[in-house]
PDB file of C-alpha atoms and ligand atoms in Angstrom:
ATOM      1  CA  UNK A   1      28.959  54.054  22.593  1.00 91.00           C
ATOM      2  CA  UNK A   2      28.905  57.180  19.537  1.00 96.00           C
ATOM      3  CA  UNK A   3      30.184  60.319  21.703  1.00 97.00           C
ATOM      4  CA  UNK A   4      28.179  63.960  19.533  1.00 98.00           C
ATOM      5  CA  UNK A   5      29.625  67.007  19.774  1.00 96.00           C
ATOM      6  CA  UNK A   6      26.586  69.580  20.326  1.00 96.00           C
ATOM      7  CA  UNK A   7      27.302  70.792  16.525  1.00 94.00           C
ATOM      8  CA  UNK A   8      26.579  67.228  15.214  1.00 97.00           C
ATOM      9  CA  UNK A   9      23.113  65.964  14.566  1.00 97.00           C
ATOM     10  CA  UNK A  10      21.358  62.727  16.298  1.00 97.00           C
ATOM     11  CA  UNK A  11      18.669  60.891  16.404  1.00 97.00           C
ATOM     12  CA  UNK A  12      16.430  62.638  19.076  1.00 97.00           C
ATOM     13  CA  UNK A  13      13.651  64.373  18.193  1.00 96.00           C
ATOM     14  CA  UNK A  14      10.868  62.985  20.258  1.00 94.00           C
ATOM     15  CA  UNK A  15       7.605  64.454  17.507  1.00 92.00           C
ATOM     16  CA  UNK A  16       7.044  67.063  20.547  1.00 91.00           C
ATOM     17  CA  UNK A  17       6.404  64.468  23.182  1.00 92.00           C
ATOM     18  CA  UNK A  18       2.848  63.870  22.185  1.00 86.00           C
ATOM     19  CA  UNK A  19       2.245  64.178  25.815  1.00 75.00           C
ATOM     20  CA  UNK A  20       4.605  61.009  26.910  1.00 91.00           C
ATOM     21  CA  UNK A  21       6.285  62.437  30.079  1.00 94.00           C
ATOM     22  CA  UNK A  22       8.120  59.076  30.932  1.00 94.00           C
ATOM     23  CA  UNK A  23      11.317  61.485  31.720  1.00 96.00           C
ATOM     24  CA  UNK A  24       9.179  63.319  34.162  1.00 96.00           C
ATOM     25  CA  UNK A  25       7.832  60.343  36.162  1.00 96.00           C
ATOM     26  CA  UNK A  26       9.601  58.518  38.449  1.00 95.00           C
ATOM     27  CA  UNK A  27      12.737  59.867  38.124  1.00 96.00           C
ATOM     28  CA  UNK A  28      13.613  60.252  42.385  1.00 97.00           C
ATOM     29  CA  UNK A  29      16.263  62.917  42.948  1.00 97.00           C
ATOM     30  CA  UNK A  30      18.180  62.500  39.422  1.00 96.00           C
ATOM     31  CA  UNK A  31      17.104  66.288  38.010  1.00 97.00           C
ATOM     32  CA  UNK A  32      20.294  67.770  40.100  1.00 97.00           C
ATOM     33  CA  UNK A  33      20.111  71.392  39.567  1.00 98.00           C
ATOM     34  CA  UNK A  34      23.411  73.311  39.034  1.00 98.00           C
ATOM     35  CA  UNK A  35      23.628  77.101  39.924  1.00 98.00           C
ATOM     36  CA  UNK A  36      22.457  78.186  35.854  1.00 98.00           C
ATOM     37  CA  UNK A  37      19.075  76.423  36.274  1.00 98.00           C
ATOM     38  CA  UNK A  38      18.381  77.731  39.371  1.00 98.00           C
ATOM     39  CA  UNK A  39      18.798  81.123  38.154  1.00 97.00           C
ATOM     40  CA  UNK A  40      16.735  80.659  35.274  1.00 96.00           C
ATOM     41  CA  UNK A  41      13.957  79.225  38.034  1.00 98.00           C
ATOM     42  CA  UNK A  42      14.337  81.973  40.232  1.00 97.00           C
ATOM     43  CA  UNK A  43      14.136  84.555  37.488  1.00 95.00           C
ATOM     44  CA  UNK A  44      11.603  83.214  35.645  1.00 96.00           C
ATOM     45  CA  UNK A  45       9.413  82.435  38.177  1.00 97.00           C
ATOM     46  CA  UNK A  46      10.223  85.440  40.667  1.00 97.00           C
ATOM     47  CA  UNK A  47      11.031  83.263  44.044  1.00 97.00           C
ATOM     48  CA  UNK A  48      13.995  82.772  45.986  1.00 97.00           C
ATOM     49  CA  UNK A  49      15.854  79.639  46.166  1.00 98.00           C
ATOM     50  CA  UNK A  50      14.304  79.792  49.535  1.00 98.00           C
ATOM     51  CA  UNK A  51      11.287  80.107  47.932  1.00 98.00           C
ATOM     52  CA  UNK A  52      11.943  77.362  45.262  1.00 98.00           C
ATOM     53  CA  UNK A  53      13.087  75.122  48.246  1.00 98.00           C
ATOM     54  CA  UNK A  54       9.713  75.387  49.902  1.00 97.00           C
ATOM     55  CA  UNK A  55       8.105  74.447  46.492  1.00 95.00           C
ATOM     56  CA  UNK A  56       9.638  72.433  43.429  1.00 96.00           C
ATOM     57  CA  UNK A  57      13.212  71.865  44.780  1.00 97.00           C
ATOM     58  CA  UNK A  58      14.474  69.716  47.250  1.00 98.00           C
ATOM     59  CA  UNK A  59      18.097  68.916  48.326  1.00 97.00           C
ATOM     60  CA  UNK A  60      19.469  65.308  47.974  1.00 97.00           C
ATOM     61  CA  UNK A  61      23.118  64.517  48.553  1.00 93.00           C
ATOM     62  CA  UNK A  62      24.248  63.657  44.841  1.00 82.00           C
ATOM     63  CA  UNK A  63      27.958  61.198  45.737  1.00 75.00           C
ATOM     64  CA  UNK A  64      28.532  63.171  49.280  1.00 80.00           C
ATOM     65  CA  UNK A  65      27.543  66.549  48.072  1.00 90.00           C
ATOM     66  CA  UNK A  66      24.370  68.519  49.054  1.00 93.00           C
ATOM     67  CA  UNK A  67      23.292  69.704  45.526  1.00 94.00           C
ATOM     68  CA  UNK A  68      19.377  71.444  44.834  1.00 97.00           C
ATOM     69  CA  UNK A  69      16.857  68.649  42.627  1.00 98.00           C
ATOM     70  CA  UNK A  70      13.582  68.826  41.113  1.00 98.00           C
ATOM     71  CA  UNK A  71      11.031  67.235  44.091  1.00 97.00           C
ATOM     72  CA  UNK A  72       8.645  64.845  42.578  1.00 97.00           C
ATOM     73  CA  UNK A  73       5.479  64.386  44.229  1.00 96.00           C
ATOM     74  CA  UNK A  74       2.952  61.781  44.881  1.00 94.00           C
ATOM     75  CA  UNK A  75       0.411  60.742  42.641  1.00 90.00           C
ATOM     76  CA  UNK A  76      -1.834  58.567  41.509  1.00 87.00           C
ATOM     77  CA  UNK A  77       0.476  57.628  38.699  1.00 81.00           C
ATOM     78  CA  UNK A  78       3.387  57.122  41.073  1.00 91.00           C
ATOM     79  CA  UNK A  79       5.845  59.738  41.491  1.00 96.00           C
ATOM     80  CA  UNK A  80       5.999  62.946  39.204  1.00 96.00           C
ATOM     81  CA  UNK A  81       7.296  66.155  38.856  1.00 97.00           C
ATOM     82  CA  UNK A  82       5.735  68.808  40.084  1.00 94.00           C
ATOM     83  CA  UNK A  83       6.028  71.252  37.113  1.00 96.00           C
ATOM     84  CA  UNK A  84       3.702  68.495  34.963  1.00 95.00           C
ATOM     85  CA  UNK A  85       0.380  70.111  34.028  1.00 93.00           C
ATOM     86  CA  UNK A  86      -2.538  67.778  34.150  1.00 91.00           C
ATOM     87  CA  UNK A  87      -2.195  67.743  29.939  1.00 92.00           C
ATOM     88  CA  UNK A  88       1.004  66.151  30.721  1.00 91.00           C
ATOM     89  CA  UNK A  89       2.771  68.660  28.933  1.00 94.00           C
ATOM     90  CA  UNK A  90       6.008  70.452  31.118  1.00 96.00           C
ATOM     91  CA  UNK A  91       4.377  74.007  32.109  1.00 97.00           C
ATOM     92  CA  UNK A  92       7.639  75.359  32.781  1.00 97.00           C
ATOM     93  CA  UNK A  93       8.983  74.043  29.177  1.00 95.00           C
ATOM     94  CA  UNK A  94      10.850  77.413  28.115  1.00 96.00           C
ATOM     95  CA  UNK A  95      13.189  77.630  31.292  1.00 97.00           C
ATOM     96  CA  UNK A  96      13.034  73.838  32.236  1.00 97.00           C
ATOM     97  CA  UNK A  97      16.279  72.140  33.822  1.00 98.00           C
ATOM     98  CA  UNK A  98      18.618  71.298  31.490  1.00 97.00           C
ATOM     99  CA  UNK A  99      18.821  67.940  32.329  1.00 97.00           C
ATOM    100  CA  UNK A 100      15.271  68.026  30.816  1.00 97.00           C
ATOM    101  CA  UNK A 101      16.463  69.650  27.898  1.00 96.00           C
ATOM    102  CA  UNK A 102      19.119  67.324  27.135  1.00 96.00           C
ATOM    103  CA  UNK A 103      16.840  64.200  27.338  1.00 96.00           C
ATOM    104  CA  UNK A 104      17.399  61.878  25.458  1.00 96.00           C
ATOM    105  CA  UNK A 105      21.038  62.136  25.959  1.00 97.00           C
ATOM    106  CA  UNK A 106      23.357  61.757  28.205  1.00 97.00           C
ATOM    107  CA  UNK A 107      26.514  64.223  28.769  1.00 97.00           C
ATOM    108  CA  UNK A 108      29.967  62.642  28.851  1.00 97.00           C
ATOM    109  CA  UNK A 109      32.973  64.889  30.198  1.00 96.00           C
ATOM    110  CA  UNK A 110      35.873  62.842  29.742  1.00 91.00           C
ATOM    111  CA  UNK A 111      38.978  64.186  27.920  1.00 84.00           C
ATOM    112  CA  UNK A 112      38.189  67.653  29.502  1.00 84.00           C
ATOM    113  CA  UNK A 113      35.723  67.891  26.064  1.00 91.00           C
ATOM    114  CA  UNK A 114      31.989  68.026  26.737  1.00 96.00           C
ATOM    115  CA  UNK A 115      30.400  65.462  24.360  1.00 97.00           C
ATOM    116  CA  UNK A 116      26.935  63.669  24.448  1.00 98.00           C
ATOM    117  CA  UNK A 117      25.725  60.331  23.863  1.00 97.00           C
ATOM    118  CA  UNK A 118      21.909  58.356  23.396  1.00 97.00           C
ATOM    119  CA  UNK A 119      20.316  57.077  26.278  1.00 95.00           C
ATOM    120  CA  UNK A 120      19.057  54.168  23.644  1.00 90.00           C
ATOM    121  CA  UNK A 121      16.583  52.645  26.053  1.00 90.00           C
ATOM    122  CA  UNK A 122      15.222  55.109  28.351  1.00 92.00           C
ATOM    123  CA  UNK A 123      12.880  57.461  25.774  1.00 94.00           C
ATOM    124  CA  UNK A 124       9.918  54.987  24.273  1.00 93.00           C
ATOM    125  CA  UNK A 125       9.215  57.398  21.487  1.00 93.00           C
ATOM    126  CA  UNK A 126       9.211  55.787  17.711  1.00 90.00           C
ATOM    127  CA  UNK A 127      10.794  56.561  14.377  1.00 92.00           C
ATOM    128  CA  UNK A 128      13.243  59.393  16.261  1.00 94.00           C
ATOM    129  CA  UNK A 129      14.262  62.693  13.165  1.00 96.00           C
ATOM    130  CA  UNK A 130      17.360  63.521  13.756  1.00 97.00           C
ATOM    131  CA  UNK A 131      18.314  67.093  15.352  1.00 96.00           C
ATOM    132  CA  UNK A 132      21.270  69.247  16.132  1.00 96.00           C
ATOM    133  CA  UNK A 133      21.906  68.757  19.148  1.00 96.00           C
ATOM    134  CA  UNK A 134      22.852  72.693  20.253  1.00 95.00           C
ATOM    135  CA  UNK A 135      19.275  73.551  19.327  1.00 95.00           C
ATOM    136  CA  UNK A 136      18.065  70.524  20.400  1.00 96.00           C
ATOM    137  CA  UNK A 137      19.599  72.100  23.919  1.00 96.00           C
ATOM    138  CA  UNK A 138      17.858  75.079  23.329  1.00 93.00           C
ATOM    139  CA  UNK A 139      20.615  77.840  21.843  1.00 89.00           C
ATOM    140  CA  UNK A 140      19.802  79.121  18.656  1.00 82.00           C
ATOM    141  CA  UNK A 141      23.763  80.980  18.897  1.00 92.00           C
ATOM    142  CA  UNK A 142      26.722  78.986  18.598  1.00 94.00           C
ATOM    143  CA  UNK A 143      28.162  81.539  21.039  1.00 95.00           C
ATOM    144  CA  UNK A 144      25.463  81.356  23.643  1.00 95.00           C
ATOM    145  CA  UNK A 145      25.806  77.397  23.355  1.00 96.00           C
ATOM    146  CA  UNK A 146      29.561  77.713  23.752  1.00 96.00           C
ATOM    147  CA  UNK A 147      29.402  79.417  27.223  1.00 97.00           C
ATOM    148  CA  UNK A 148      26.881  77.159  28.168  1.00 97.00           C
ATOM    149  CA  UNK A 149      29.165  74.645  27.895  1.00 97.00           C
ATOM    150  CA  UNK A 150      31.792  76.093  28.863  1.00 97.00           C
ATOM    151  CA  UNK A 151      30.263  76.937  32.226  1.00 98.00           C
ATOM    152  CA  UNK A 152      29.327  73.167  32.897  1.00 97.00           C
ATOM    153  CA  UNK A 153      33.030  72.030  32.131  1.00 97.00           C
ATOM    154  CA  UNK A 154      34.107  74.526  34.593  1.00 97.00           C
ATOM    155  CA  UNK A 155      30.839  73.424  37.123  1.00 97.00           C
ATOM    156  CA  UNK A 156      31.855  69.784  36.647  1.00 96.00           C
ATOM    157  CA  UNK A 157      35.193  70.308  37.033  1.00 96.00           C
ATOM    158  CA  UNK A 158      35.090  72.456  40.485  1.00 97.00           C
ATOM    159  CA  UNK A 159      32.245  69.984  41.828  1.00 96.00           C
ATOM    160  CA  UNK A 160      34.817  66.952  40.750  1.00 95.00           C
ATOM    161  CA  UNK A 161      37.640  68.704  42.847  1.00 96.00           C
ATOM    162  CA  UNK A 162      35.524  68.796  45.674  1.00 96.00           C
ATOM    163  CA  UNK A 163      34.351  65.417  45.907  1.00 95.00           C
ATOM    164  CA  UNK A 164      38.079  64.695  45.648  1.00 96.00           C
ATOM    165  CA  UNK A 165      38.939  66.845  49.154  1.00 96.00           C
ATOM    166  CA  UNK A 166      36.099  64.998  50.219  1.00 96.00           C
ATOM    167  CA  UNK A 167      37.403  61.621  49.530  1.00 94.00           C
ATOM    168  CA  UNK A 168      41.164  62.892  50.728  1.00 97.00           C
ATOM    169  CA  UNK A 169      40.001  63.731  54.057  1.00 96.00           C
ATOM    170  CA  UNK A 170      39.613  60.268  54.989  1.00 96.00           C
ATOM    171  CA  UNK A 171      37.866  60.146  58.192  1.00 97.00           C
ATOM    172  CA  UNK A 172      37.249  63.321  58.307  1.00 96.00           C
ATOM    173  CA  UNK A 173      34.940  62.777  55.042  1.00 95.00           C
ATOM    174  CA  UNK A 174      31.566  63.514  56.667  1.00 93.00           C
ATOM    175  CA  UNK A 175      32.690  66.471  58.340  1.00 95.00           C
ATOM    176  CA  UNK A 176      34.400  67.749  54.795  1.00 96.00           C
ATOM    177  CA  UNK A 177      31.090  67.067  52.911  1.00 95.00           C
ATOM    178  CA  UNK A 178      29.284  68.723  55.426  1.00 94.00           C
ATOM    179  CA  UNK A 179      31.476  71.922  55.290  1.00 96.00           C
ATOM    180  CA  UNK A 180      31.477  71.559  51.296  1.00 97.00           C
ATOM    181  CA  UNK A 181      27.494  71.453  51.135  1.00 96.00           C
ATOM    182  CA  UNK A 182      27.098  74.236  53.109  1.00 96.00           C
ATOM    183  CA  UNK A 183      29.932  76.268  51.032  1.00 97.00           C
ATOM    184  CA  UNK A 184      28.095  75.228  47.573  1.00 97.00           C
ATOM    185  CA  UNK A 185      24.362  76.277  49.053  1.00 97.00           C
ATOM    186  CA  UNK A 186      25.567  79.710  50.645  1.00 97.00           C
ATOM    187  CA  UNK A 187      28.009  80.985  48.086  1.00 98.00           C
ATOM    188  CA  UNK A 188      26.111  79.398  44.814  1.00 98.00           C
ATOM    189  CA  UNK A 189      22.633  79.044  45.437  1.00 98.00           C
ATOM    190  CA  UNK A 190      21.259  81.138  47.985  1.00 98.00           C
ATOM    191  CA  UNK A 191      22.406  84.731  46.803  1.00 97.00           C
ATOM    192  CA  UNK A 192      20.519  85.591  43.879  1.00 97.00           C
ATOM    193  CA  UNK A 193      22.897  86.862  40.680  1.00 95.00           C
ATOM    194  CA  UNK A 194      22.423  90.534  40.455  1.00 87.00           C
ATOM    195  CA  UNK A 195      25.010  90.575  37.746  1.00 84.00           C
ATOM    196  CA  UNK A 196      23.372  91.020  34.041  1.00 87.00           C
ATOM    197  CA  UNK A 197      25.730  88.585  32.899  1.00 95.00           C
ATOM    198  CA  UNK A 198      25.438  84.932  34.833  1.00 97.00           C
ATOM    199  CA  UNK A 199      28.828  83.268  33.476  1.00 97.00           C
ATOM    200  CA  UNK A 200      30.596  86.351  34.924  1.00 96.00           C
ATOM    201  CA  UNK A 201      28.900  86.171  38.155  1.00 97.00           C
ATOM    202  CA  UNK A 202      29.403  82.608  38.790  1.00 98.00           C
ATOM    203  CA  UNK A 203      33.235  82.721  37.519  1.00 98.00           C
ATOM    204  CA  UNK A 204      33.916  85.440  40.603  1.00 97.00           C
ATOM    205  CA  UNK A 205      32.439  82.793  43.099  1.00 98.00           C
ATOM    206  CA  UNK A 206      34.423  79.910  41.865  1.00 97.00           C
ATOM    207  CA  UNK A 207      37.530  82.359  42.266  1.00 96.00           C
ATOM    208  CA  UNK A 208      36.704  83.032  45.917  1.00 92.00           C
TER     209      UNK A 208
HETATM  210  S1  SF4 B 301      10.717  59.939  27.381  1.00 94.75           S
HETATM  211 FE1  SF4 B 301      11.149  60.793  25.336  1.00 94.75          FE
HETATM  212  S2  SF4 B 301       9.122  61.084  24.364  1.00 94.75           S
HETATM  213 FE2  SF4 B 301       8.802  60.753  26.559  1.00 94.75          FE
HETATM  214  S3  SF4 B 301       8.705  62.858  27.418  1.00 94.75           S
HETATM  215 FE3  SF4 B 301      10.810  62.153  27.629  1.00 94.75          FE
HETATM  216  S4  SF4 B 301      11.875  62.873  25.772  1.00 94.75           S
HETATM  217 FE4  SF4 B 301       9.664  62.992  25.391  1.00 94.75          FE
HETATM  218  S1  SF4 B 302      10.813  70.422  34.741  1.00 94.75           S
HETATM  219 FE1  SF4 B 302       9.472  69.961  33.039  1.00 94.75          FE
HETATM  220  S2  SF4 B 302      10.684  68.654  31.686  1.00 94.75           S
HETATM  221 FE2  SF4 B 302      11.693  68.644  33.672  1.00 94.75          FE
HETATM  222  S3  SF4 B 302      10.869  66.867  34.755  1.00 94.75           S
HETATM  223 FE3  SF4 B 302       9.594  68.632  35.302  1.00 94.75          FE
HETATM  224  S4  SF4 B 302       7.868  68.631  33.872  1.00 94.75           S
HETATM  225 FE4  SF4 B 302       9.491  67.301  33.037  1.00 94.75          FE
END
């Protein structure tokens, strides 16, 4: 499998969509949501993660963990999410997940680098351009797209070292993930980041 780093260019570019929305169908509780796209929810759309969890988030346990999702909801076209508008188009498209934003790729983080890949089979559209994949993400600044990723080696890595005191406290591992959860929703999610700048914000918490 080709590993891209974001400054490389790949074969992605969907021509817009032209209102496909395969990625937004059916896809359970797979949009995990880390702290970043919850704060660009919340601020965008002025609610609470309260709020948000009495809307378009749920909670699903992603390997032990309690971690916030995108909630997909019943239709007549099976499951989708709820931010689809009826033209099929995302209506939240500027602040959307960035799972969403990466899609068609994938995100690998082994050797401590954060490097992407193609999910091949899972977007239908044709005759792909090729982009770069930082804008592709969405940052027109290298250094914007640098903290970016910065913050989710540092997110992957502190969410990685608690599945592992998870797993290391053997029969006590329900109990520990329970504990954990709680600790991820009360000191990540649920206080809203006054701080102008996120990264900084987020960097304190991991420290406490
Ligand atoms: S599956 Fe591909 S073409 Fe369809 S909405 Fe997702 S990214 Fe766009
Ligand atoms: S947030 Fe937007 S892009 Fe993501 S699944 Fe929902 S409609 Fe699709």
């Amino acid at each position: 499998m080709r590993l891209y780093n974001s400054n490389e260019m790949a074969r992605i570019g969907c021509h817009g969509c032209e209102g496909c929305s395969k990625c937004c169908k059916n896809m359970g509780q797979s949009i995990v949501l880390n702290p970043y796209d919850i704060y660009n929810l919340s601020n965008n759309m002025g609610l609470s993660f309260e709020e948000l969890l009495c809307g378009p988030v749920e909670l699903t346990s992603e390997a032990g963990i309690v971690q916030p999702c995108i909630k997909m909801i019943d239709s007549a076209e099976g499951s989708k999410c709820g931010f689809l508008d009826s033209n099929g188009r995302c209506s939240i498209h500027s602040f959307r997940p960035g799972i969403c934003r990466l899609f068609p790729l994938g995100r690998d983080y082994s050797d401590g680098n954060i490097r992407y890949f193609i999910l091949e089979d899972e977007c239908p559209a044709g005759s792909k351009t090729k982009e770069k994949i930082g804008a592709w993400l969405g940052f027109s600044s290298d250094s914007e797209l640098r903290k970016y990723e910065e913050f989710l080696g540092k997110w992957h890595s502190y969410i990685s070292d608690k599945r592992k005191e998870i797993y290391a406290a053997g029969e006590g591992a329900q109990a520990k993930a329970k504990e954990i959860g709680a600790m991820l929703l009360n000191r990540f999610y649920i206080p809203a980041y006054e701080c102008e700048d996120f990264y900084l914000e987020i960097y304190r918490r991991m420290e406490l």
